[in-house]
PDB file of C-alpha atoms in Angstrom:
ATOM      1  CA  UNK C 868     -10.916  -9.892  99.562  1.00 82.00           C
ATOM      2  CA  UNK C 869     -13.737  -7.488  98.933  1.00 94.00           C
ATOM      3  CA  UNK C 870     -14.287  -4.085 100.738  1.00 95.00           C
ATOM      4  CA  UNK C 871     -17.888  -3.406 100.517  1.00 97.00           C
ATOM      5  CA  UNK C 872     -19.499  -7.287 101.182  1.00 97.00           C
ATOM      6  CA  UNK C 873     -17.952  -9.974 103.905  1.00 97.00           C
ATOM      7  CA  UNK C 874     -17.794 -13.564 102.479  1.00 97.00           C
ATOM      8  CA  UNK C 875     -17.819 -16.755 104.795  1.00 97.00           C
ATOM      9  CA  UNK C 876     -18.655 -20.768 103.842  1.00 97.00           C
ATOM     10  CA  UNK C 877     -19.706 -22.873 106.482  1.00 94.00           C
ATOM     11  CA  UNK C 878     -21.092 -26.722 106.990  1.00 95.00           C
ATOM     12  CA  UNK C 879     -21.549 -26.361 102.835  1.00 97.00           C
ATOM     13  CA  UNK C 880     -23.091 -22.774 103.661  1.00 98.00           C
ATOM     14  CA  UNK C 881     -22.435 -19.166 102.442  1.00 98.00           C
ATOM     15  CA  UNK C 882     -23.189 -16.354 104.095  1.00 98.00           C
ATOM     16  CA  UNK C 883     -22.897 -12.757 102.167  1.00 98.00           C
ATOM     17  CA  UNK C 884     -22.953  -9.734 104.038  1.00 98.00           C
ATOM     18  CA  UNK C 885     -23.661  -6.478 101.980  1.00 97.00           C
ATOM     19  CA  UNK C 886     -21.351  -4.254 104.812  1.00 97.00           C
ATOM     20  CA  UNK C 887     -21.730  -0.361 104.504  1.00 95.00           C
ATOM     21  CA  UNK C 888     -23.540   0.171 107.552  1.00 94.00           C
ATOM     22  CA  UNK C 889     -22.605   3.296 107.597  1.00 93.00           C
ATOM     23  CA  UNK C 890     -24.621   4.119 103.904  1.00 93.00           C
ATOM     24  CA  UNK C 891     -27.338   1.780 104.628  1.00 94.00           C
ATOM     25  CA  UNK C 892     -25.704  -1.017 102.330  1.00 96.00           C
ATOM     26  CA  UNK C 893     -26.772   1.001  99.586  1.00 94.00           C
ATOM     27  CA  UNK C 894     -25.699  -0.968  96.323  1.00 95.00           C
ATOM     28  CA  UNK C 895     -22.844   1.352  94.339  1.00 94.00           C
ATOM     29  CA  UNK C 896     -21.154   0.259  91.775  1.00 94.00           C
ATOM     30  CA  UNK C 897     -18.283  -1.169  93.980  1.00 95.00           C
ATOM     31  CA  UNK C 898     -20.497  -3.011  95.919  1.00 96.00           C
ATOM     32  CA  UNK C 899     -22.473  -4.778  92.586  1.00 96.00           C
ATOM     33  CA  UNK C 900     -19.102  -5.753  91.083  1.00 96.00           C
ATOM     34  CA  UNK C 901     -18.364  -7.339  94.402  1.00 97.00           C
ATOM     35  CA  UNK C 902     -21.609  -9.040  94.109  1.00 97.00           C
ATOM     36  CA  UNK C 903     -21.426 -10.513  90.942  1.00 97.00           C
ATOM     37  CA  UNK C 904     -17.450 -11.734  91.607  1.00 97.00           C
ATOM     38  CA  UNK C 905     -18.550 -13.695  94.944  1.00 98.00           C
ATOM     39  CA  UNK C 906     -21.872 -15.367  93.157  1.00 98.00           C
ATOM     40  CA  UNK C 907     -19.785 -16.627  90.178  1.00 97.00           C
ATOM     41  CA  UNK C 908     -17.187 -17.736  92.659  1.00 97.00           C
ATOM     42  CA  UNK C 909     -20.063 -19.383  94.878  1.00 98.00           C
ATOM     43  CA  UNK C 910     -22.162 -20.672  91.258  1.00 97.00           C
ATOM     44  CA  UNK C 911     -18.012 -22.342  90.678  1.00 96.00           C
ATOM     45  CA  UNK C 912     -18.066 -23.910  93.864  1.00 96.00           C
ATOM     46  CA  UNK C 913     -19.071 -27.465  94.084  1.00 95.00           C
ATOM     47  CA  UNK C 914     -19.019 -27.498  97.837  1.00 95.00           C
ATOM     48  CA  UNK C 915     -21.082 -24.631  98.619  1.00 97.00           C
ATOM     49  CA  UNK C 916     -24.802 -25.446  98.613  1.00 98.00           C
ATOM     50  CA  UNK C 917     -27.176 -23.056  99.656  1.00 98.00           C
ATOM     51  CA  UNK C 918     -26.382 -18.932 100.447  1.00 98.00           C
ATOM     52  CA  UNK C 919     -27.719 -16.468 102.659  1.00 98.00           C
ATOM     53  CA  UNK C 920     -27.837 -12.727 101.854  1.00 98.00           C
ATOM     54  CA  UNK C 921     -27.783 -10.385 104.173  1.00 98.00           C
ATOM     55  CA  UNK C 922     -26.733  -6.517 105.263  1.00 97.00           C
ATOM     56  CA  UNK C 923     -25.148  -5.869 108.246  1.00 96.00           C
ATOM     57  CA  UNK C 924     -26.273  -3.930 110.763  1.00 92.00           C
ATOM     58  CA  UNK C 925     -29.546  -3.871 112.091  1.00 87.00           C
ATOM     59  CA  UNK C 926     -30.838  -0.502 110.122  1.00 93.00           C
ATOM     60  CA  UNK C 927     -30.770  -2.042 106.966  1.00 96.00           C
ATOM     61  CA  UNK C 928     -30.678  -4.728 104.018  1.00 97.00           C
ATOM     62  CA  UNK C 929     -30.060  -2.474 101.864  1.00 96.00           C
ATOM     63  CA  UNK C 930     -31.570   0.945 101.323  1.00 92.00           C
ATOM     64  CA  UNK C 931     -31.370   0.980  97.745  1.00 87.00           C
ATOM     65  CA  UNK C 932     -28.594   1.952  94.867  1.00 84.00           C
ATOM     66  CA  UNK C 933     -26.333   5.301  95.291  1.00 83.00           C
ATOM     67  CA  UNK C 934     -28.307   8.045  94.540  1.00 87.00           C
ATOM     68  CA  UNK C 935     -25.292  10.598  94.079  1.00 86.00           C
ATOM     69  CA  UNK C 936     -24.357   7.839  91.003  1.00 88.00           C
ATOM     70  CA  UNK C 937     -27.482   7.512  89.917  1.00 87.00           C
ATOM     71  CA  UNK C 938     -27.413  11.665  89.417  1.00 88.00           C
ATOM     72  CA  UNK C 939     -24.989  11.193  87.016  1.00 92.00           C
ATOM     73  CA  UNK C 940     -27.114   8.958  84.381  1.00 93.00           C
ATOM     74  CA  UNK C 941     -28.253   9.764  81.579  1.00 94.00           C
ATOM     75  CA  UNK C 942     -30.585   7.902  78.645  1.00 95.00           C
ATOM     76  CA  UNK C 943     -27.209   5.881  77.323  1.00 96.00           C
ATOM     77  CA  UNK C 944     -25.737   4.933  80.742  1.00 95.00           C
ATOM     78  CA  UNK C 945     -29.491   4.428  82.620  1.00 94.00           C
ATOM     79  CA  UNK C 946     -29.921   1.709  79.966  1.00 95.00           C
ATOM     80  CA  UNK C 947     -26.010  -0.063  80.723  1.00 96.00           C
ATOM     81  CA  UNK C 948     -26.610   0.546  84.717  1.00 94.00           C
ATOM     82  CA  UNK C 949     -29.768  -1.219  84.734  1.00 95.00           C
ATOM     83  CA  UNK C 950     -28.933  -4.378  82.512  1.00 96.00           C
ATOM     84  CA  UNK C 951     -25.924  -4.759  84.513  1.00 96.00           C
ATOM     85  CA  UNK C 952     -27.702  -4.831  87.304  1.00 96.00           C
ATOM     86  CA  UNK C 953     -30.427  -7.385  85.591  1.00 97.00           C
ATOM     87  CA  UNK C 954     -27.079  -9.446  85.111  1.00 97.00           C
ATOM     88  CA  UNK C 955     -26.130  -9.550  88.825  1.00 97.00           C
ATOM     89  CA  UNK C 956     -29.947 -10.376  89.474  1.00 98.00           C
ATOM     90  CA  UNK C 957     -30.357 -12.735  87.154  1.00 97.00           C
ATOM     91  CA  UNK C 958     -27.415 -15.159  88.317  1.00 98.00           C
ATOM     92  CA  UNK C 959     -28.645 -15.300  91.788  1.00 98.00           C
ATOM     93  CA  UNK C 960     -32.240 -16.235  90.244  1.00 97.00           C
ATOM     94  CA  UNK C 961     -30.774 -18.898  88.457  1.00 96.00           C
ATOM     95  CA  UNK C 962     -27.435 -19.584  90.310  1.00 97.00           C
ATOM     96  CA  UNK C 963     -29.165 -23.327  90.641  1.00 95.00           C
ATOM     97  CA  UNK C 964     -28.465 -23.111  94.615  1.00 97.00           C
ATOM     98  CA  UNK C 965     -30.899 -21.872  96.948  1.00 98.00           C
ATOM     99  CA  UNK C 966     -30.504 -18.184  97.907  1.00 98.00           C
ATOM    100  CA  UNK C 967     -32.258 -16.662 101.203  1.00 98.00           C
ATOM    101  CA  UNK C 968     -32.597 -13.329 101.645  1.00 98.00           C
ATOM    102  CA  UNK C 969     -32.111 -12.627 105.196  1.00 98.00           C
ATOM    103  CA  UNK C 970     -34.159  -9.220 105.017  1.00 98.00           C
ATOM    104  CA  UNK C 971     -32.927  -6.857 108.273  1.00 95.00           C
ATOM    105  CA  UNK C 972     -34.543  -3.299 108.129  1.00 94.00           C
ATOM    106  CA  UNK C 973     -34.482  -1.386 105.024  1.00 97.00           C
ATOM    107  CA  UNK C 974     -35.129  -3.281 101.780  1.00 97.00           C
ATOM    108  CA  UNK C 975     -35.891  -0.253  99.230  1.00 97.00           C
ATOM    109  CA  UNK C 976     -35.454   0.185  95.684  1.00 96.00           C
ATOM    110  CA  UNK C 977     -32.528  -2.165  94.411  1.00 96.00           C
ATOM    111  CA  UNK C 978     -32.421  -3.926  98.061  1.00 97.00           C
ATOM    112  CA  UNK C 979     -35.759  -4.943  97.260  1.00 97.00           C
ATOM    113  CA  UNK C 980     -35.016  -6.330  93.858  1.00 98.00           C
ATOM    114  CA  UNK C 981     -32.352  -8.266  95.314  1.00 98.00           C
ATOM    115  CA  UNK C 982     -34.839  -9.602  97.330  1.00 98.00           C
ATOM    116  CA  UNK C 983     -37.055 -10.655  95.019  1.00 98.00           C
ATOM    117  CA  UNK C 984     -34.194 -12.161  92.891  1.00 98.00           C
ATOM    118  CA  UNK C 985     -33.348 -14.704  95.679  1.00 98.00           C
ATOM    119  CA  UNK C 986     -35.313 -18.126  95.833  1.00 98.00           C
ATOM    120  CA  UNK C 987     -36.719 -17.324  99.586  1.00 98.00           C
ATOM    121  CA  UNK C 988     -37.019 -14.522 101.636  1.00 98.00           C
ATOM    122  CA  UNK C 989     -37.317 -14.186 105.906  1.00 98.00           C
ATOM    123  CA  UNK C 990     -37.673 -10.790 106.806  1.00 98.00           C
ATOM    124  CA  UNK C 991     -37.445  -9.350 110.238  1.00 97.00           C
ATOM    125  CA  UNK C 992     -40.364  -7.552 112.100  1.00 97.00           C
ATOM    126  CA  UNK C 993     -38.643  -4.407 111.403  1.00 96.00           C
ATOM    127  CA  UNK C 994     -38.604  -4.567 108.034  1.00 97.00           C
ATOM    128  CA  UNK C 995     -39.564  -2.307 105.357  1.00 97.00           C
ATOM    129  CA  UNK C 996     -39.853  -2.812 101.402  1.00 98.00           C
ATOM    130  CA  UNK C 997     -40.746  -0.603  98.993  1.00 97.00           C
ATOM    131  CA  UNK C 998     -39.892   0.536  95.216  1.00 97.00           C
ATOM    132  CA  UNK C 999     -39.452   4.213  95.486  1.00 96.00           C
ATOM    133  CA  UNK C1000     -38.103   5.244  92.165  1.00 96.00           C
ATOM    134  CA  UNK C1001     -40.836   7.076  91.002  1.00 97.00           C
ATOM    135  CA  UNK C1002     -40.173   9.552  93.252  1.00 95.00           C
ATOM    136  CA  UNK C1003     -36.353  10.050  91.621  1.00 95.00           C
ATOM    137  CA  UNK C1004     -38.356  10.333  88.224  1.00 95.00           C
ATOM    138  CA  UNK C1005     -37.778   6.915  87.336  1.00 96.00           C
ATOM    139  CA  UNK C1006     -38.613   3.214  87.496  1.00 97.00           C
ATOM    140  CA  UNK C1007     -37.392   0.273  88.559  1.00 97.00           C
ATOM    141  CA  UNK C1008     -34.248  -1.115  86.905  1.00 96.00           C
ATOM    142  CA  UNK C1009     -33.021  -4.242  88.616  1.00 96.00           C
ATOM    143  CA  UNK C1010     -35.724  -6.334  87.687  1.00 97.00           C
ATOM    144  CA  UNK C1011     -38.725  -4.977  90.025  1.00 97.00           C
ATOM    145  CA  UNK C1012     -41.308  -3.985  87.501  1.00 98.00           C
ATOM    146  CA  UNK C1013     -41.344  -8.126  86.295  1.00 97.00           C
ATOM    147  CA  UNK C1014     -40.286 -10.196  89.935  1.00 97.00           C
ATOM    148  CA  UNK C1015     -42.418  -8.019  91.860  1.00 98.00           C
ATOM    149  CA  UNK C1016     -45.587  -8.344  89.566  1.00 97.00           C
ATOM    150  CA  UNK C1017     -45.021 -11.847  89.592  1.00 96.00           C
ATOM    151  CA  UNK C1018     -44.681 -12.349  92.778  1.00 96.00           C
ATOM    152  CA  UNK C1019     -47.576 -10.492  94.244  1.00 97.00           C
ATOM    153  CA  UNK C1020     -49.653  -9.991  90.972  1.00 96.00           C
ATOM    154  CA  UNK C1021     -50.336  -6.815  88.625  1.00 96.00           C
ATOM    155  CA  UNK C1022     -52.758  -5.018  90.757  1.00 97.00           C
ATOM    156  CA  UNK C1023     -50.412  -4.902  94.119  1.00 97.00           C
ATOM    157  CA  UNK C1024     -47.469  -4.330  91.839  1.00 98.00           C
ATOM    158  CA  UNK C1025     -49.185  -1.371  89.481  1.00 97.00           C
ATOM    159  CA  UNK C1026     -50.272   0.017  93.182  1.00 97.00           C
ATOM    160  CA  UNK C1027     -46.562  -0.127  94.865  1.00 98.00           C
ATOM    161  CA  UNK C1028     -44.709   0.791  92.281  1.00 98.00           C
ATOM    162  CA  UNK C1029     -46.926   3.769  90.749  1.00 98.00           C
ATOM    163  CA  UNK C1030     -46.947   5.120  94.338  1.00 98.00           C
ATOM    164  CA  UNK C1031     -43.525   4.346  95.467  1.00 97.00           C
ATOM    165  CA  UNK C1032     -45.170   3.576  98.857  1.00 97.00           C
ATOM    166  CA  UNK C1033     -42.894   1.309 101.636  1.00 97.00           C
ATOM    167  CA  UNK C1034     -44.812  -1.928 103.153  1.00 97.00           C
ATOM    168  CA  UNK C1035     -43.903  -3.602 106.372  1.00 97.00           C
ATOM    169  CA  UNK C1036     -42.721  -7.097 106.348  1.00 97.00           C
ATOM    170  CA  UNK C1037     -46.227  -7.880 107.341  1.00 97.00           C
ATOM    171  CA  UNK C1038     -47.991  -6.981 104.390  1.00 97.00           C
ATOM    172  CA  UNK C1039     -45.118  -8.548 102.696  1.00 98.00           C
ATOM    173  CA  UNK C1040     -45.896 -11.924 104.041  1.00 98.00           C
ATOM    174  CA  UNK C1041     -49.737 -11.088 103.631  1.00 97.00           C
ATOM    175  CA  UNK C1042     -49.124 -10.272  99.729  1.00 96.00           C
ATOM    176  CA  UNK C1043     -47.169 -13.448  99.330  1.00 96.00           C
ATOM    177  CA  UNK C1044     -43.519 -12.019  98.983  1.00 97.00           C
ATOM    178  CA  UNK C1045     -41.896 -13.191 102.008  1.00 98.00           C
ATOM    179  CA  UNK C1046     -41.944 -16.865 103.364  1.00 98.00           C
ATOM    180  CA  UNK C1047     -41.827 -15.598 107.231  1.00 97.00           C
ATOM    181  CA  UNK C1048     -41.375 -13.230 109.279  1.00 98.00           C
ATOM    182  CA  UNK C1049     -39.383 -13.199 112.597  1.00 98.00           C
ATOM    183  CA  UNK C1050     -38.377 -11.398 115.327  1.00 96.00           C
ATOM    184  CA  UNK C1051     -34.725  -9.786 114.360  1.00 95.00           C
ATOM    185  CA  UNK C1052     -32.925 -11.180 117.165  1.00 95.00           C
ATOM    186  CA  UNK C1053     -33.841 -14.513 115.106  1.00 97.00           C
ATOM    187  CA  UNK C1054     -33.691 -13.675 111.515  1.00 97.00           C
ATOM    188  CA  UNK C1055     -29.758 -15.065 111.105  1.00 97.00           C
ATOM    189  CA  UNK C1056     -30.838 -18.412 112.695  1.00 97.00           C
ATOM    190  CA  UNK C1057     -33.999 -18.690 111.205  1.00 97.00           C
ATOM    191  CA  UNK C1058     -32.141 -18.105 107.763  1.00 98.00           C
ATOM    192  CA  UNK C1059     -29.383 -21.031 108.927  1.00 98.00           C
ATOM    193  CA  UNK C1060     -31.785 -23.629 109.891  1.00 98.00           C
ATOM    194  CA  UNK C1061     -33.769 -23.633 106.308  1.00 98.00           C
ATOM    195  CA  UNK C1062     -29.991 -23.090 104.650  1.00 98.00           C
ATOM    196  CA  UNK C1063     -29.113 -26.210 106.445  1.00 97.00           C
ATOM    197  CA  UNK C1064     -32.660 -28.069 105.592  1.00 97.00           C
ATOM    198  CA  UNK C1065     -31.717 -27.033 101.904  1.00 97.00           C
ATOM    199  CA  UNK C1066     -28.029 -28.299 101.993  1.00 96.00           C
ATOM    200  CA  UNK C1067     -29.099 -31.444 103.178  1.00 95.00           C
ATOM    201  CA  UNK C1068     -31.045 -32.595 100.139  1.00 95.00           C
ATOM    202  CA  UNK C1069     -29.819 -33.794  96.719  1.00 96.00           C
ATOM    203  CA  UNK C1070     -28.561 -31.242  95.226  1.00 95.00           C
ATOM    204  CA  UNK C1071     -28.839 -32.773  91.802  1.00 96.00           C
ATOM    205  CA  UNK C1072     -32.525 -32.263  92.132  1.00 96.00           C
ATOM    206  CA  UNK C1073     -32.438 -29.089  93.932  1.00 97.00           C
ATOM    207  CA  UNK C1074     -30.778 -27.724  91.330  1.00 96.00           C
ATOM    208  CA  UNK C1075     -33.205 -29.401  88.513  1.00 97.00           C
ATOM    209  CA  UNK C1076     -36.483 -28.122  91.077  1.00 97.00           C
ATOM    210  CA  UNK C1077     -34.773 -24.381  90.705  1.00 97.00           C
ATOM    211  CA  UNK C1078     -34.681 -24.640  86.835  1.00 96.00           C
ATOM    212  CA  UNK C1079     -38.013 -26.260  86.390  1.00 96.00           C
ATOM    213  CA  UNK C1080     -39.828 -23.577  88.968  1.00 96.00           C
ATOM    214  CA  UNK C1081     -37.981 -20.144  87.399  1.00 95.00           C
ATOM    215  CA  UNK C1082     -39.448 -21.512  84.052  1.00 94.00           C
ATOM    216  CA  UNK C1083     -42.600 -21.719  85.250  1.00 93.00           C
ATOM    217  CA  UNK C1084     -43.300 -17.700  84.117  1.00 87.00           C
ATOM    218  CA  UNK C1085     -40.944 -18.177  81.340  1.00 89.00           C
ATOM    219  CA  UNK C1086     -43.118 -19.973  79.110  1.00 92.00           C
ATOM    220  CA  UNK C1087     -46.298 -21.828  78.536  1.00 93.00           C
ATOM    221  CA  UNK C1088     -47.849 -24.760  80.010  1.00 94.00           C
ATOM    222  CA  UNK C1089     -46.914 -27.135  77.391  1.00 95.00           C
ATOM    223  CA  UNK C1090     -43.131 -26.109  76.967  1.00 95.00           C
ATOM    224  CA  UNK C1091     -43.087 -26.140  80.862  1.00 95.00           C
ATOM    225  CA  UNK C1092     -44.170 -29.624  81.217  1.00 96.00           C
ATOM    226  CA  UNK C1093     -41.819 -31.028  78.892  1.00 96.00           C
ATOM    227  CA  UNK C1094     -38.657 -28.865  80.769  1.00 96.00           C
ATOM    228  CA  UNK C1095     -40.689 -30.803  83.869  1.00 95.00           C
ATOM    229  CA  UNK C1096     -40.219 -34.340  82.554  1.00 97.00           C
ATOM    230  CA  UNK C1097     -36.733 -34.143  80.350  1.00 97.00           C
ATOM    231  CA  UNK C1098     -35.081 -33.050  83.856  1.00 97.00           C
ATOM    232  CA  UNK C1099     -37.296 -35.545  86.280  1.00 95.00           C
ATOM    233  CA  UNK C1100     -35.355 -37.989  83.791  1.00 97.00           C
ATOM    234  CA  UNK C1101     -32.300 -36.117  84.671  1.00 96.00           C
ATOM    235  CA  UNK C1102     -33.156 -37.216  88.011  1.00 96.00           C
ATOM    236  CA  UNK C1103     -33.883 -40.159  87.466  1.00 96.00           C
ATOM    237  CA  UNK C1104     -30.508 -41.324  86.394  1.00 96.00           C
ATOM    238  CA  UNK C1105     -28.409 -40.063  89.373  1.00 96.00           C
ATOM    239  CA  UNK C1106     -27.044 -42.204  92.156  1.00 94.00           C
ATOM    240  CA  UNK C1107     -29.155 -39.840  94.909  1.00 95.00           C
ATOM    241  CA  UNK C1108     -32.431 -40.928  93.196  1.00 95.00           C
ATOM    242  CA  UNK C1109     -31.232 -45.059  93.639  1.00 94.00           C
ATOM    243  CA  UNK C1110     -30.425 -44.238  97.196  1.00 92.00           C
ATOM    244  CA  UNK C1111     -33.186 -41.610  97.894  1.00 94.00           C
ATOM    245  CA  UNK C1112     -35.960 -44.730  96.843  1.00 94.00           C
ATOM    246  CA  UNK C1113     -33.986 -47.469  98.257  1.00 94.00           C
ATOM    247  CA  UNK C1114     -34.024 -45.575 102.003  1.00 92.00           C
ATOM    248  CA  UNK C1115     -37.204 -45.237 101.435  1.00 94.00           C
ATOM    249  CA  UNK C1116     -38.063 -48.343 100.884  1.00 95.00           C
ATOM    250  CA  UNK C1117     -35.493 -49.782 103.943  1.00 94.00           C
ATOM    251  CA  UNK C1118     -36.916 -47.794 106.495  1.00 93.00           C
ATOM    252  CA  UNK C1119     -33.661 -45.901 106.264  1.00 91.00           C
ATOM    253  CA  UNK C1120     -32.328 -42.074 106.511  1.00 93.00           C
ATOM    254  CA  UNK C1121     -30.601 -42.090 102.840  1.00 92.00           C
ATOM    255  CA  UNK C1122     -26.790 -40.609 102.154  1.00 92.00           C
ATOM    256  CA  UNK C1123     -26.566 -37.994  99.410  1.00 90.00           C
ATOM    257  CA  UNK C1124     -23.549 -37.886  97.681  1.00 92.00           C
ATOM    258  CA  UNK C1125     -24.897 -35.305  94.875  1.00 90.00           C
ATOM    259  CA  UNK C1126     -24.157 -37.683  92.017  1.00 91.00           C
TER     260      UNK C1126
END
């Protein structure tokens, strides 16, 4: 179906593979229209509940957007590129399914703001992040400048992204941008064990936890709170939250059924 990404569901699972080895899984503009395409398709798709994103090979996630495209921008076109990139970004960040980023090698420029755009993020020992683009003369576009700072806080961001300087997946975990870190002969099955943790809860409320956490640097305390308690109601009328108290209260492992 796609010639730059692989695509496979599994036990309620998707897996995404960003496949051009060969160029680092560098995102062109093939490879982002692929992207978006398989994310509606998965956001359409009742049965699919959480998503892992990954590159293949063992060099790299991906090691950043095309440069010889990028060459070719200019103050009209940078604008378009990057807010269709935001668009890609933003539907994984609020796709209201869990996405992992299953970080292998190489996460630089846009591979790290795809990073940072999915809901977790395992990275293996070998791997390197880092926003770069102020060494091609200009920032970042896919949504770095604001995940990344919020993430990890202004004075880390201001540091990594004035500099352009690559971290280890170390540092990542130390600065709070990764969950884990594990060896790379692990990172796939690390990344399918908390997929399947994730697809075995309610996904009513999964989806209704996403929401209510992304809005938590949206807006202020008060608004958040009220988004908080209008979609605990939310929750509080499906058929997972009757059976998800009434376990409980049997001594019982309850049955989801996502209504």
């Amino acid at each position: 179906m796609y010639q730059n990404i692989l695509f496979e569901v599994e036990d309620h699972i998707a897996i995404v593979t960003i496949n051009r080895p060969e160029k680092l899984n560098a995102l062109n503009a093939q490879t982002m229209l692929e992207l978006r395409d398989v994310f509606v398709k998965i956001k359409n798709d009742d049965e699919i509940y959480a998503v892992i994103v990954t590159g293949a090979g063992e060099k790299a996630f991906v090691a950043g957007a095309d440069i010889s495209e990028l060459n070719k921008l200019d103050a009209v076109s940078g604008r378009e590129f990057a807010e269709r990139g935001q668009e890609i970004f933003n539907l994984i960040e609020n796709l209201g399914k869990p996405v992992i980023a299953a970080v292998n090698g190489y996460a630089l420029g846009g591979g790290s703001e795809l990073a940072w755009a999915c809901h977790f993020r395992i990275a293996s020992e070998n791997a390197v992040f880092g926003q770069p683009e102020i060494d091609l003369g200009i920032i970042p576009g896919y949504g770095g400048t604001q995940r990344l700072t919020r993430l990890v806080g202004k004075t880390r961001a201001m540091e990594l992204i004035l500099t352009g300087r690559r971290f280890t997946a170390k540092e990542a975990y130390e600065m709070g941008a990764v969950n884990k870190v594990v060896p790379q002969s692990e990172l796939l099955k690390e990344a399918k064990e908390l997929a399947k943790t994730l697809a075995s809860k309610p996904q009513i409320a999964i989806r209704m936890a996403i929401k209510a956490v992304n809005m938590a640097y949206e807006t202020n305390l008060s608004d958040g709170l009220h988004l908080e308690a209008t979609l605990f109601g939310i929750c509080c009328g499906t058929e997972d939250f009757k059976e998800g108290t009434s376990a409980f209260l049997e001594k019982r492992k309850p049955v989801f059924k996502n209504k």
